[in-house]
Amino acid sequence: MQWDPQGYLAYGDERARPFVDLVSRIGADNPATVVDLGCGQGTMTALLQQRWPLADVLGVDSSPEMVAAAEGVRVELGDIRTWDGEADVVLSNAALQWVPGHVSLLPRLASRARAWFAFQVPGNFEAPTHTIRRELAEDTRFEPYLYDVERPDSHGPEIYLDVLQREGWEVDAWETTYLHVLQGDDAVFTWVSATGARPTLQALPEPVRDEFVREFKARLDTAYPPTPQGVVMPFRRVFVVARRR
C-alpha cells in the first residue's frame, strides 16, 4: 500500500484530537528521548517537540512517501514490527491497527520504553465505514481483487490493559467516541479513502474501482445523512497509557 500524505491531512484537526488526548495523559515531565512509532509525515510528531522542547524526538514510519513528506521533525524509515530502539517515552498513534497480531507485539514494544508506553487505535471497525466496505469487498464483482488486501483491526481497552498489566506496567486504558461533524461533498468517503479503505481502493483496477466507489459513496451517504451543520460521523477510539512501576 502507498500512503498519500496530502490525502491524510484532510480533516487534519479531527485526526489530531485523539493524538492530543493521548499525549495529555502521559505524565513524563522532562524525558530525554521520545519516539513516535507510525508517525506518518510527522505532522503530529512535531507536537511532541512542543510538549517536551528539551527532548530528542524521533518519528518512525514504514511508508517512504510519508517519510519523504516530513518537515520540521526528525523522521526515519522503519517498521513497528522490527523496531528495536529505546526511549524514555514510546508512543504510537493510529498505527498498530495495521499490524496483524499486534497484541502479541505489545510486550516487546513496551520493553523498549524506559518510563512511558502509550498508544491509540481506532475502535470503530463495526461502524458502517468498515462494514459497508467489507460487504462490498465480498461481492463477486470485487472479491477476486480483494481477498488478500490489508484489513486494519483492533481490540477493546480491557484486552490491552490485561496484556500490559501482566508485564508489570501501571496501565490507564479507556475509550472515547468522537462525534466528528464533517464538511464537504462525500465527506465520510474522503475520510476513509485516506485511511481504512485505502488498501481496498488501491487493489481495484479501473474501471472496477469506479463501480466500487460509486456504490460505496451511495451507501455511506445513506448511513451518514447530512445535517444542516454537516455530516456527523461517530468515531470510537481506544487509548492506553502505561507507566513503568
Tab-separated table of C-alpha atoms in Angstrom, residues 63-162:
chain	number	residue	atom	x	y	z
A	63	SER	CA	5.962	4.496	4.340
A	64	PRO	CA	8.643	6.074	2.122
A	65	GLU	CA	6.033	8.560	0.878
A	66	MET	CA	5.240	9.710	4.405
A	67	VAL	CA	8.884	9.928	5.470
A	68	ALA	CA	9.751	11.952	2.365
A	69	ALA	CA	6.944	14.408	3.142
A	70	ALA	CA	8.101	15.058	6.727
A	71	GLU	CA	9.189	18.607	7.513
A	72	GLY	CA	10.464	20.249	10.673
A	73	VAL	CA	10.869	16.990	12.608
A	74	ARG	CA	13.328	14.095	12.513
A	75	VAL	CA	11.710	11.058	10.863
A	76	GLU	CA	13.286	7.815	9.721
A	77	LEU	CA	12.095	4.794	7.773
A	78	GLY	CA	11.358	1.801	9.969
A	79	ASP	CA	8.879	-0.966	10.747
A	80	ILE	CA	6.995	-1.155	14.046
A	81	ARG	CA	7.289	-4.946	13.966
A	82	THR	CA	11.088	-4.915	13.988
A	83	TRP	CA	11.930	-1.596	15.648
A	84	ASP	CA	14.442	-2.213	18.418
A	85	GLY	CA	15.379	1.245	19.650
A	86	GLU	CA	14.817	2.640	23.129
A	87	ALA	CA	13.351	5.840	24.534
A	88	ASP	CA	12.031	7.291	27.754
A	89	VAL	CA	8.634	7.687	26.077
A	90	VAL	CA	7.474	5.377	23.281
A	91	LEU	CA	4.105	6.069	21.716
A	92	SER	CA	2.095	5.121	18.666
A	93	ASN	CA	-0.939	6.917	17.281
A	94	ALA	CA	-3.399	5.166	14.928
A	95	ALA	CA	-0.802	2.747	13.567
A	96	LEU	CA	-0.919	-0.559	15.456
A	97	GLN	CA	-4.267	-1.484	13.884
A	98	TRP	CA	-2.327	-2.120	10.658
A	99	VAL	CA	-0.056	-4.672	12.346
A	100	PRO	CA	-1.648	-8.157	12.314
A	101	GLY	CA	-1.482	-9.765	15.741
A	102	HIS	CA	-0.223	-6.568	17.339
A	103	VAL	CA	-1.398	-7.676	20.797
A	104	SER	CA	1.420	-10.214	20.895
A	105	LEU	CA	3.839	-7.451	19.904
A	106	LEU	CA	2.951	-5.168	22.828
A	107	PRO	CA	5.242	-6.702	25.480
A	108	ARG	CA	8.285	-6.273	23.251
A	109	LEU	CA	7.355	-2.740	22.213
A	110	ALA	CA	6.669	-1.748	25.799
A	111	SER	CA	10.022	-3.167	26.873
A	112	ARG	CA	11.714	-0.550	24.671
A	113	ALA	CA	10.201	2.241	26.797
A	114	ARG	CA	12.195	3.231	29.875
A	115	ALA	CA	9.302	5.046	31.549
A	116	TRP	CA	6.124	5.507	29.471
A	117	PHE	CA	4.463	3.480	26.712
A	118	ALA	CA	1.276	4.800	25.102
A	119	PHE	CA	-0.829	4.163	22.029
A	120	GLN	CA	-4.167	4.888	20.433
A	121	VAL	CA	-6.010	2.789	17.856
A	122	PRO	CA	-9.358	3.161	16.116
A	123	GLY	CA	-12.071	1.030	17.682
A	124	ASN	CA	-14.742	1.605	15.055
A	125	PHE	CA	-14.380	-1.499	12.903
A	126	GLU	CA	-18.047	-2.386	13.325
A	127	ALA	CA	-19.137	1.078	12.154
A	128	PRO	CA	-20.743	1.476	8.706
A	129	THR	CA	-17.492	2.911	7.323
A	130	HIS	CA	-15.997	-0.569	7.693
A	131	THR	CA	-18.977	-2.915	7.495
A	132	ILE	CA	-20.091	-1.437	4.169
A	133	ARG	CA	-16.582	-1.743	2.764
A	134	ARG	CA	-16.359	-5.379	3.877
A	135	GLU	CA	-19.779	-6.211	2.430
A	136	LEU	CA	-18.825	-4.732	-0.928
A	137	ALA	CA	-15.447	-6.484	-0.848
A	138	GLU	CA	-17.274	-9.825	-0.608
A	139	ASP	CA	-19.363	-9.060	-3.706
A	140	THR	CA	-18.427	-11.346	-6.606
A	141	ARG	CA	-17.638	-8.305	-8.770
A	142	PHE	CA	-14.873	-7.178	-6.413
A	143	GLU	CA	-13.812	-10.172	-4.287
A	144	PRO	CA	-11.255	-11.589	-6.768
A	145	TYR	CA	-9.180	-8.423	-6.363
A	146	LEU	CA	-9.573	-8.037	-2.603
A	147	TYR	CA	-9.206	-11.453	-0.949
A	148	ASP	CA	-5.720	-10.658	0.425
A	149	VAL	CA	-5.986	-6.899	0.969
A	150	GLU	CA	-4.748	-5.427	4.265
A	151	ARG	CA	-7.541	-5.057	6.816
A	152	PRO	CA	-6.968	-2.959	9.940
A	153	ASP	CA	-8.255	-4.264	13.268
A	154	SER	CA	-8.015	-3.592	16.997
A	155	HIS	CA	-9.282	-4.755	20.391
A	156	GLY	CA	-11.110	-3.268	23.356
A	157	PRO	CA	-9.207	-1.424	26.093
A	158	GLU	CA	-9.663	-4.325	28.514
A	159	ILE	CA	-7.540	-6.582	26.294
A	160	TYR	CA	-4.648	-4.149	26.133
A	161	LEU	CA	-4.890	-3.377	29.844
A	162	ASP	CA	-4.644	-7.060	30.722
